[in-house]
Short mmCIF file of C-alpha atoms in Angstrom, two decimals:
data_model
loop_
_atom_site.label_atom_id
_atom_site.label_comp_id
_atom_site.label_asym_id
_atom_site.label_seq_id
_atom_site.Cartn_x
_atom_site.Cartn_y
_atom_site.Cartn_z
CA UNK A 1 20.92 0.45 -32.41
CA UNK A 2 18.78 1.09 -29.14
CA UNK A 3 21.45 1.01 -25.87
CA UNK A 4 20.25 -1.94 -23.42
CA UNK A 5 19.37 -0.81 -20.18
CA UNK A 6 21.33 -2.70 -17.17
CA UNK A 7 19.96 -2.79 -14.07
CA UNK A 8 21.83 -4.51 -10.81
CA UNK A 9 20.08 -6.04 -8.10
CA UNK A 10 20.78 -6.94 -4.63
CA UNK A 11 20.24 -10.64 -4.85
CA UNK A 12 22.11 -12.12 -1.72
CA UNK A 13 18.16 -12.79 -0.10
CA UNK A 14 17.01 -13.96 -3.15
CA UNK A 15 19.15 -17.20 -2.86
CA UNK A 16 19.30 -17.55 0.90
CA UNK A 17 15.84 -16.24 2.67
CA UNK A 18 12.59 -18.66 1.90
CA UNK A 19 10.51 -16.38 3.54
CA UNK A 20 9.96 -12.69 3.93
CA UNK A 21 12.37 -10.07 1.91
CA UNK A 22 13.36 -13.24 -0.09
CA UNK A 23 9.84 -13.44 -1.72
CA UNK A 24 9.81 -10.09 -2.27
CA UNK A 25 12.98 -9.72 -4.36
CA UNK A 26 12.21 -13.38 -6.51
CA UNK A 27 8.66 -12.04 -7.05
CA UNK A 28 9.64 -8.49 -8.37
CA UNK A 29 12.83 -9.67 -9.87
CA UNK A 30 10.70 -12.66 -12.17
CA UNK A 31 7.69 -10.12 -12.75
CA UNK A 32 10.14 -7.54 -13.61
CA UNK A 33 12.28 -9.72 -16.29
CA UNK A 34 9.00 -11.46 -17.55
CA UNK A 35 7.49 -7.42 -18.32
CA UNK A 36 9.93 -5.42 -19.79
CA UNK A 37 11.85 -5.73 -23.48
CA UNK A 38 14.96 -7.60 -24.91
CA UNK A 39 16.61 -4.61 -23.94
CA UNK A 40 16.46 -4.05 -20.34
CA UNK A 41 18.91 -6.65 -18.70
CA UNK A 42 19.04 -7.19 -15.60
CA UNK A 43 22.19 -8.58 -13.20
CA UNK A 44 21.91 -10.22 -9.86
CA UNK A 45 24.55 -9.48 -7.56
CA UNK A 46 24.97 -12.21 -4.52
CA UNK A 47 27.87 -13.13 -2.35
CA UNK A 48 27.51 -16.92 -2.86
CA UNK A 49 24.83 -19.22 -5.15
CA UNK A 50 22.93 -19.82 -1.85
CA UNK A 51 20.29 -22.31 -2.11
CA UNK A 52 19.63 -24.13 -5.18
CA UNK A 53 15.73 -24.18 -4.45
CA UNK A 54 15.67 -20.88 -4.16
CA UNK A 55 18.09 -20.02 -6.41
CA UNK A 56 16.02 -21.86 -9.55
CA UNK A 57 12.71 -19.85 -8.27
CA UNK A 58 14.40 -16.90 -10.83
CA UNK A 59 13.25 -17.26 -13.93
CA UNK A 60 15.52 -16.41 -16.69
CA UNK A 61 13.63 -15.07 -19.73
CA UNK A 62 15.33 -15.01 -23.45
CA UNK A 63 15.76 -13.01 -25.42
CA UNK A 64 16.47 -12.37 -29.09
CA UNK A 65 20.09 -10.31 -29.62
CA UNK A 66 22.47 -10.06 -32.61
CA UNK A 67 26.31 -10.26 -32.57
CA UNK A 68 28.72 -9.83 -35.30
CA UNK A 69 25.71 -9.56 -37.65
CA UNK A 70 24.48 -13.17 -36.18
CA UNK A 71 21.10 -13.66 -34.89
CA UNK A 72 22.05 -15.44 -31.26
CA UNK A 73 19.72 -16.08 -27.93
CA UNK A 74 20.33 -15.04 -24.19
CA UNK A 75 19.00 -14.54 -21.26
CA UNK A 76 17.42 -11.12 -19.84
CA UNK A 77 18.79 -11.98 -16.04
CA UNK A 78 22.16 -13.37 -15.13
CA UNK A 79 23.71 -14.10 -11.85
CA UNK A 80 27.16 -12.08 -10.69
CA UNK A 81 29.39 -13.91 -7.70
CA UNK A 82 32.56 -12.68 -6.59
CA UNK A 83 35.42 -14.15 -7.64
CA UNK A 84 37.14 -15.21 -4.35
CA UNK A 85 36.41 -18.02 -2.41
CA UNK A 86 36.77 -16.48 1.10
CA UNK A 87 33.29 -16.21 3.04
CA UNK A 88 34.60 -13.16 4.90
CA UNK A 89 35.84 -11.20 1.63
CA UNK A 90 32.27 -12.23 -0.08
CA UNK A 91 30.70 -10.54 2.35
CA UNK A 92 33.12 -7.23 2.09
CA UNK A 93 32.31 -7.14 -1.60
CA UNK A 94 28.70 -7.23 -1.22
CA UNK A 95 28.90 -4.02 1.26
CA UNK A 96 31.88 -2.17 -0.69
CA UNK A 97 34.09 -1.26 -3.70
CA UNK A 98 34.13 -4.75 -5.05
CA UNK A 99 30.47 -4.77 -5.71
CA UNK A 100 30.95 -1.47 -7.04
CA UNK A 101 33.74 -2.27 -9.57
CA UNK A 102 32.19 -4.97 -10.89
CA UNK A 103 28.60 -3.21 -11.74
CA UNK A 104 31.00 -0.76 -13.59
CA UNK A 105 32.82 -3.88 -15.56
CA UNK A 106 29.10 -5.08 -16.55
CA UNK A 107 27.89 -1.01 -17.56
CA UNK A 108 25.24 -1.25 -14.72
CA UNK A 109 23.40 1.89 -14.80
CA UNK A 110 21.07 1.77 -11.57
CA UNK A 111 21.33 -0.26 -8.66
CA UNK A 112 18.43 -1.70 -6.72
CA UNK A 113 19.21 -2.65 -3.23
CA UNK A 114 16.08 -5.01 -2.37
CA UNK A 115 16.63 -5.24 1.36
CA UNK A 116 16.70 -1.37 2.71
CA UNK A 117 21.04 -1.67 1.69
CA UNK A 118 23.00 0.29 -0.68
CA UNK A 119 26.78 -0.54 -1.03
CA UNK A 120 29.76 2.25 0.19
CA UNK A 121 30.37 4.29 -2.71
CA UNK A 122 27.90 3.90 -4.99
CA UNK A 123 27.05 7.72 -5.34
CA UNK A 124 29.95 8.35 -5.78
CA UNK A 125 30.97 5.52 -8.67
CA UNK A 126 28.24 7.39 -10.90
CA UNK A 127 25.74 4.26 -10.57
CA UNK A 128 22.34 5.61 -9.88
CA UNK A 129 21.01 3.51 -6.50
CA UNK A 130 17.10 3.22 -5.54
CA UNK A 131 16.37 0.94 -2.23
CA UNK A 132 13.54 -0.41 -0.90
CA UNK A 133 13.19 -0.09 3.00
CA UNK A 134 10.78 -2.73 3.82
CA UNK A 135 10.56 -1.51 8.14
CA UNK A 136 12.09 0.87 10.20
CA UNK A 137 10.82 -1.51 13.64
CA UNK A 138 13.82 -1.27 14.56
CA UNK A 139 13.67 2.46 15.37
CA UNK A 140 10.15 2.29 16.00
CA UNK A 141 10.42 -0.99 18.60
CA UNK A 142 13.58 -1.35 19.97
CA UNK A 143 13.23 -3.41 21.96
CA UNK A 144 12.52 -6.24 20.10
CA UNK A 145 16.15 -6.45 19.33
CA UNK A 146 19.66 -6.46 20.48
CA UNK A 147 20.73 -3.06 21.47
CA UNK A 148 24.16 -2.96 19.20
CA UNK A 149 21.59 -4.37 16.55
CA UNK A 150 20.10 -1.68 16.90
CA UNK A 151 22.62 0.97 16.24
CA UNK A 152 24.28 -0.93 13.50
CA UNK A 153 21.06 -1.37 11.43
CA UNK A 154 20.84 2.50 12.35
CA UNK A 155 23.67 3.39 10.71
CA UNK A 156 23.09 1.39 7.76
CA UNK A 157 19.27 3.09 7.46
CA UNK A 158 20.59 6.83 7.82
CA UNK A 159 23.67 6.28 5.43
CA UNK A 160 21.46 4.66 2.96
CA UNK A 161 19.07 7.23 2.87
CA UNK A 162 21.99 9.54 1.94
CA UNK A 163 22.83 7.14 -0.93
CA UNK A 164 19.84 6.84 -2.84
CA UNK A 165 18.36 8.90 -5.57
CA UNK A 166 15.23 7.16 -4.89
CA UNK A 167 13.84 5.28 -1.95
CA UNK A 168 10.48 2.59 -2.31
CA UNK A 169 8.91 2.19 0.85
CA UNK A 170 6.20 -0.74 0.70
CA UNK A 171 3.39 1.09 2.85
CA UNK A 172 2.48 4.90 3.76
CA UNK A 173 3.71 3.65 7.55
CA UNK A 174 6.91 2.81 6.45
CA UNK A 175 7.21 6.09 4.05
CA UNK A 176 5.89 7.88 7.38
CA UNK A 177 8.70 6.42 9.62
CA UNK A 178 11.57 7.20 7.14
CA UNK A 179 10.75 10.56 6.79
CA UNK A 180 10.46 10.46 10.87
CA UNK A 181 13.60 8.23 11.53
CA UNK A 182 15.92 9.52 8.43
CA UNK A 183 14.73 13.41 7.93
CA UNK A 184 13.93 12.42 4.19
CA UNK A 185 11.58 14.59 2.03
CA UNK A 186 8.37 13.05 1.53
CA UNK A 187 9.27 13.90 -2.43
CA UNK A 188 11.98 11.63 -2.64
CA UNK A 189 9.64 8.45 -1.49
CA UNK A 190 7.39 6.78 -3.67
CA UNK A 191 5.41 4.21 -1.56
CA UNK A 192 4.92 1.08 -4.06
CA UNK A 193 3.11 -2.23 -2.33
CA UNK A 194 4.20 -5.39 -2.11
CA UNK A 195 2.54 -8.94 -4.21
CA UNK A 196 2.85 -11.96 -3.33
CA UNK A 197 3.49 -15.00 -5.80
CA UNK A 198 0.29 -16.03 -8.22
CA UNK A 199 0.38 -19.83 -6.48
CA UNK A 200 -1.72 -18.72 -3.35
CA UNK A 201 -4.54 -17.70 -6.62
CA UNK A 202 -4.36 -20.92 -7.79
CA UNK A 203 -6.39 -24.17 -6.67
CA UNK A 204 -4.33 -26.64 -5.52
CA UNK A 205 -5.58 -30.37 -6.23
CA UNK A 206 -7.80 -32.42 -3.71
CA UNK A 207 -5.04 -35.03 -3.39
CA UNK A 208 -2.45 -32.56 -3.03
CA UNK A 209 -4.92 -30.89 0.32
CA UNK A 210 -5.48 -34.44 1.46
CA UNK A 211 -1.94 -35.12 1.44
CA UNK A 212 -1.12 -31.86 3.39
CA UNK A 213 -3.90 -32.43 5.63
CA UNK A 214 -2.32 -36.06 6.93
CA UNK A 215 0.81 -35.20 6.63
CA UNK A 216 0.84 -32.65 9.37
CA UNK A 217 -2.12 -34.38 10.96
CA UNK A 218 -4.32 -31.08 10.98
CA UNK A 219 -8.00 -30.75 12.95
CA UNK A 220 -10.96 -30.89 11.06
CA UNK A 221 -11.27 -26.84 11.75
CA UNK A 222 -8.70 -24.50 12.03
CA UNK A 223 -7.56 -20.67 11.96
CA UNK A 224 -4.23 -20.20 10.77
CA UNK A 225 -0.89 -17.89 11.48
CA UNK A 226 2.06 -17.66 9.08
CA UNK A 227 5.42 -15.93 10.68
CA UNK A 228 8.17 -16.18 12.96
CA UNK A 229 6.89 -16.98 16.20
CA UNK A 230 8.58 -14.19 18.35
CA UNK A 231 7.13 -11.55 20.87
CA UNK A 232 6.14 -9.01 18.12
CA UNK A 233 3.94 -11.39 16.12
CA UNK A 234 1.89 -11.56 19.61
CA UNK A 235 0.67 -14.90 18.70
CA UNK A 236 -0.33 -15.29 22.36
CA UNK A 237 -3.27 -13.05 21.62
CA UNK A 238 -4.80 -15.73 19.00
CA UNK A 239 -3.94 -18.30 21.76
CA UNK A 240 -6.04 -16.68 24.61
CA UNK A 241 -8.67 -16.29 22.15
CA UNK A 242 -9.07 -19.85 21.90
CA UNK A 243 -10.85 -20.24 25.19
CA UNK A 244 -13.55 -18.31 23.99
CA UNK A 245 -14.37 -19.97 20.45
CA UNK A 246 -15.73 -23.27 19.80
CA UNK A 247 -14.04 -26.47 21.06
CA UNK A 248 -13.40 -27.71 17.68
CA UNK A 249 -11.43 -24.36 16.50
CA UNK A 250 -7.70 -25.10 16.47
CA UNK A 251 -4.97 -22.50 15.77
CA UNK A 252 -2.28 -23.59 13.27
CA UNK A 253 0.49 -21.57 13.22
CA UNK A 254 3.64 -21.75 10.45
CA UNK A 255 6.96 -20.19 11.06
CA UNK A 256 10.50 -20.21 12.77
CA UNK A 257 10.44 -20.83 16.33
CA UNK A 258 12.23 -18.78 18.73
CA UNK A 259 12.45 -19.15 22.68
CA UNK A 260 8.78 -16.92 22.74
CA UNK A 261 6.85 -20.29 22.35
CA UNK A 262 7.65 -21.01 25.85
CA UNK A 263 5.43 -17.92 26.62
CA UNK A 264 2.42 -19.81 24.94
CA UNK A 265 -0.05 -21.08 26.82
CA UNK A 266 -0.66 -24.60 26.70
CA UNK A 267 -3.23 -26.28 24.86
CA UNK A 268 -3.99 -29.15 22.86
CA UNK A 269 -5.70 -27.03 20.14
CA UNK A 270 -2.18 -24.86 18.91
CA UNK A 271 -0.22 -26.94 16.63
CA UNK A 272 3.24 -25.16 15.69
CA UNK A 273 4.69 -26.05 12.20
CA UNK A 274 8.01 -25.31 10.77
CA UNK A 275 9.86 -26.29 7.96
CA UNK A 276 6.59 -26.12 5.07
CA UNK A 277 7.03 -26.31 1.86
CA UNK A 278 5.66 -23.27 -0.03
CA UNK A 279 2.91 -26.02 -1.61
CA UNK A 280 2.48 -26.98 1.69
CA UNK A 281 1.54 -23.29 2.94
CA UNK A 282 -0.83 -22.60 -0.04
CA UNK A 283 -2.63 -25.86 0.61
CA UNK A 284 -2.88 -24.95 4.14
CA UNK A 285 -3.95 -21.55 3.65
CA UNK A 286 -6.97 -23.46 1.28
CA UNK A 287 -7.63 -25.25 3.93
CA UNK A 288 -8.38 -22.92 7.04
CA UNK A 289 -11.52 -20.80 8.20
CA UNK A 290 -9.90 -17.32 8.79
CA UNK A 291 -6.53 -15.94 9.15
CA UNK A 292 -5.38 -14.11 11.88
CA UNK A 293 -2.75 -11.96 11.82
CA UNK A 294 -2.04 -10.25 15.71
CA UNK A 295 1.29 -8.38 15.18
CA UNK A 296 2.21 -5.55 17.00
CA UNK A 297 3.99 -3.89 14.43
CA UNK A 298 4.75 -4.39 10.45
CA UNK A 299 6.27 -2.54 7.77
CA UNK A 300 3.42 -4.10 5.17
CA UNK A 301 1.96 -8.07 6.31
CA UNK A 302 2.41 -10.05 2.72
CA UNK A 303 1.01 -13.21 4.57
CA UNK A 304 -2.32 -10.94 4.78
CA UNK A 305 -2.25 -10.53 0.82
CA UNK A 306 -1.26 -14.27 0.51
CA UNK A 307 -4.19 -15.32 2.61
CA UNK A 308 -6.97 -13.25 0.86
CA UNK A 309 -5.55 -14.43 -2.41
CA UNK A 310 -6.07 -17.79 -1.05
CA UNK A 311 -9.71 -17.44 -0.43
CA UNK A 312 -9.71 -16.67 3.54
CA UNK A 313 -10.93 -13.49 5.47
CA UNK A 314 -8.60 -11.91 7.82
CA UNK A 315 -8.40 -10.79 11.43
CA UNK A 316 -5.37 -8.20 12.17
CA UNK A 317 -4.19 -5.81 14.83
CA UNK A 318 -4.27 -2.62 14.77
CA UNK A 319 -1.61 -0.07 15.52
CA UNK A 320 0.60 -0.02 12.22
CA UNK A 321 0.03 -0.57 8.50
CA UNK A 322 -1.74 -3.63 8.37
CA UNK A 323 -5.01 -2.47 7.92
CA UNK A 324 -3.19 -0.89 4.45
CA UNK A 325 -2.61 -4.23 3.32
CA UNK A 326 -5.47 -6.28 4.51
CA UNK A 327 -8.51 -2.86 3.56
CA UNK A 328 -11.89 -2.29 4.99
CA UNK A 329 -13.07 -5.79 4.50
CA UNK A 330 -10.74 -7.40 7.13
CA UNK A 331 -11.21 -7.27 10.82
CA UNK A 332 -9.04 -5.20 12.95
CA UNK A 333 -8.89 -5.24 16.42
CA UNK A 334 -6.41 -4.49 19.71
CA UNK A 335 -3.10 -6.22 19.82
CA UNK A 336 -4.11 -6.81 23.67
CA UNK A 337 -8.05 -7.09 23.28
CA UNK A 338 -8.29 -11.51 23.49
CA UNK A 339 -12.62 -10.97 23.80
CA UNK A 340 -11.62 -8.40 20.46
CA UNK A 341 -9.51 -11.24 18.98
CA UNK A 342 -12.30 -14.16 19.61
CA UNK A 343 -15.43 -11.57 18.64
CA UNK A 344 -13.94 -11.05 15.39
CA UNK A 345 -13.03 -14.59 14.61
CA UNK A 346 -16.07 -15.64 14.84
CA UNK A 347 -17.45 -13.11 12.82
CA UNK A 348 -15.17 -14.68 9.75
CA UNK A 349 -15.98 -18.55 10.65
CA UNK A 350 -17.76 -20.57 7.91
CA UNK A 351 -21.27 -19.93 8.09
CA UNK A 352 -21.19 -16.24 9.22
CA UNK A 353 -23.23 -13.93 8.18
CA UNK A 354 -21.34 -11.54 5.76
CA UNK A 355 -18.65 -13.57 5.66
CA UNK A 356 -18.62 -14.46 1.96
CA UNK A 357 -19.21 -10.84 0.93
CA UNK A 358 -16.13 -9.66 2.85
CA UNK A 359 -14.05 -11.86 1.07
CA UNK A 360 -14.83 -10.92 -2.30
CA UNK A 361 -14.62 -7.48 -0.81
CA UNK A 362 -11.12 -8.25 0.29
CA UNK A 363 -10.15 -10.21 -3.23
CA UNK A 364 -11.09 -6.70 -4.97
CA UNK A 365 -9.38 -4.56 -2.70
CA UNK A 366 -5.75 -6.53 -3.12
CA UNK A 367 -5.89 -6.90 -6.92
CA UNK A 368 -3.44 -3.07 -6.60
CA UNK A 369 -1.08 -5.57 -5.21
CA UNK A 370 -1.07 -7.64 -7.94
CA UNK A 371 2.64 -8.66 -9.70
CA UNK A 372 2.87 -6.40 -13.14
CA UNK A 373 1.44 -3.67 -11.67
CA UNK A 374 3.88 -3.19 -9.02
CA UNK A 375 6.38 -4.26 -11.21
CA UNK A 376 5.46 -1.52 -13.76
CA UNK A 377 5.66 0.88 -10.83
CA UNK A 378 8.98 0.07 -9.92
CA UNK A 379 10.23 -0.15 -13.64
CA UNK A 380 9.00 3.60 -13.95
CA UNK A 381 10.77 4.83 -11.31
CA UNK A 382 14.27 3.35 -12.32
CA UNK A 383 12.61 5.26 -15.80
CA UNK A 384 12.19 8.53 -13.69
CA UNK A 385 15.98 8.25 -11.98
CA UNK A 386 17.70 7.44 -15.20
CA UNK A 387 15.75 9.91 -17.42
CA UNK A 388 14.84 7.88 -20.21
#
């Protein structure tokens, strides 16, 4: 009888970030259960249950098994929790040997740490660990954060590194900056892009758009942003840029607000939303012109791949991988060029010339993103680290 494969996952983001490295570990986890055989199983280690909503996103697959001779069903994903009910040991276990013993109680094999973290000890327990390191900005751009930050998330990054048989960085910049920040062998990085979820493909309804559309009250024409709105996501740039496009282009943008909106300059034509639904984002990502992405610095830009898979052209900055994840279709200009910013949005507006083409342009370009594929990738390298 053929031994199951077990593979543990970090899942504590899976159940507690909407956003961000949250959609990238539901998306990879679902597209890896729903792709590989009733014999890979596959465990989901978080601290707590988190959010229910997000929780439920994780679909678990059946699958066929026999026991005692009995033909019997179950599932090829389960959920693992700690067994005390003290926040502050929950979070020891995630980082140390409690983790660690329990992956050897289930007969995990590899571990996967999803958000650029492998738990104390793991080499040394005999469990196999691959991580993905999603940015190193905070190497790169200090100071965009707290200075002990900083050195903590440091630490975590170089000790990691030491850790892992394998490491998955999500974009030739971020492979570039762990072999610059960590001293890591190009060899031992396989660079494997991220996808975003198959709803920003589909059409969404025209009541569900109307509804979207009154419900947050939104201008007849509009660009759009999606992330937090903090200094490095330079949304000021799109702001500025307004002056110089037509009256009747608003900016929309969606994400956490932190105390850099006070920075903005103020018009009537930026309207800052927080709190969307994810229906709510793909309906208003079918509803804008162009999408406009001016961070300074990303490890990879998923909103970019979510937006062309929506139908919409893109305007980026330059200056760090996102022309990677956007290709030679999008528009790319300055981080600090506003007449850059405003030229190339209205090169995308409806009823530009070449608009249409460099969308389609765009749509084939991010179909290597697409969810099996990378998937498939990252199922052959747990393949490559365990030898089967």
């Amino acid at each position: 009888m053929k031994q199951d494969v077990i593979i543990g996952m970090d899942a504590k983001r899976l159940v507690r970030n909407a956003t961000g490295l949250g959609n990238y570990g539901r998306t990879l986890v679902n597209d890896l259960v729903a792709g590989s055989g009733d014999d890979w199983q596959f465990r989901l280690y978080a601290p707590d249950p988190g959010r229910d909503d997000l929780r439920s996103r994780i679909t678990m697959h059946n699958s066929q098994c026999t026991i005692h001779n009995a033909e019997c069903t179950r599932h090829n994903a389960q959920w693992v929790y700690p067994e005390t009910s003290w926040a502050f040991q929950r979070s020891l276990w995630r980082i140390g040997g409690g983790i660690i013993r329990d992956m050897q109680r289930d007969g995990v094999q590899l571990y996967h740490g999803l958000s650029g973290e492998l738990p104390r000890g793991l080499k040394k327990s005999g469990i196999k660990g691959v991580v993905t390191i999603h940015d190193l900005i905070f190497l790169r751009h200090p100071e965009y954060y707290h200075w002990l930050d900083t050195k903590i998330y440091a630490w975590k990054f170089r000790y990691t590194c030491r850790e892992a048989d394998r490491i998955i960085a999500i974009s030739e910049r971020t492979k570039q900056d762990i072999m610059e920040f960590g001293d890591v062998p190009a060899e031992k990085i396989d660079v494997v892009y991220q996808s975003c979820d198959a709803k920003f493909s589909r059409q969404l309804s025209d009541d569900v758009l109307h509804g979207v559309r009154e419900k947050f009250r939104l201008p007849p024409r509009f660009i759009l942003n999606v992330g937090t709105i903090e200094q490095r996501k330079n949304l000021r740039l799109c702001v500025e840029a307004l002056a110089q496009l037509p009256d009747e282009i608003h900016l929309v943008a969606v994400g956490r607000q932190t105390n850099y909106v006070k920075q903005l300059p103020q018009t009537h034509r930026l309207h800052l939303l927080s709190g969307v639904t994810d229906e709510e984002l793909a309906a208003l990502y079918q509803q804008a012109e162009v999408f406009v992405y001016p961070s300074r610095y990303e490890g990879f830009g998923i909103p970019i791949i979510e937006a062309i898979h929506s139908g919409l052209p893109v305007v980026a900055c330059s200056g760090s991988c996102l022309e990677e994840a956007g290709g030679p279709d999008s528009l790319y200009v300055s981080p600090d060029d506003v007449t850059g910013m405003a030229r190339a949005i209205r090169q995308m507006l409806k009823g530009a010339e070449g608009r249409e083409e460099r969308i389609r342009g765009s749509q084939e370009y991010v179909r290597r993103f697409e969810g099996q594929d990378v998937a498939g990738q990252v199922k052959r390298i747990y393949q490559q680290v365990l030898g089967l």
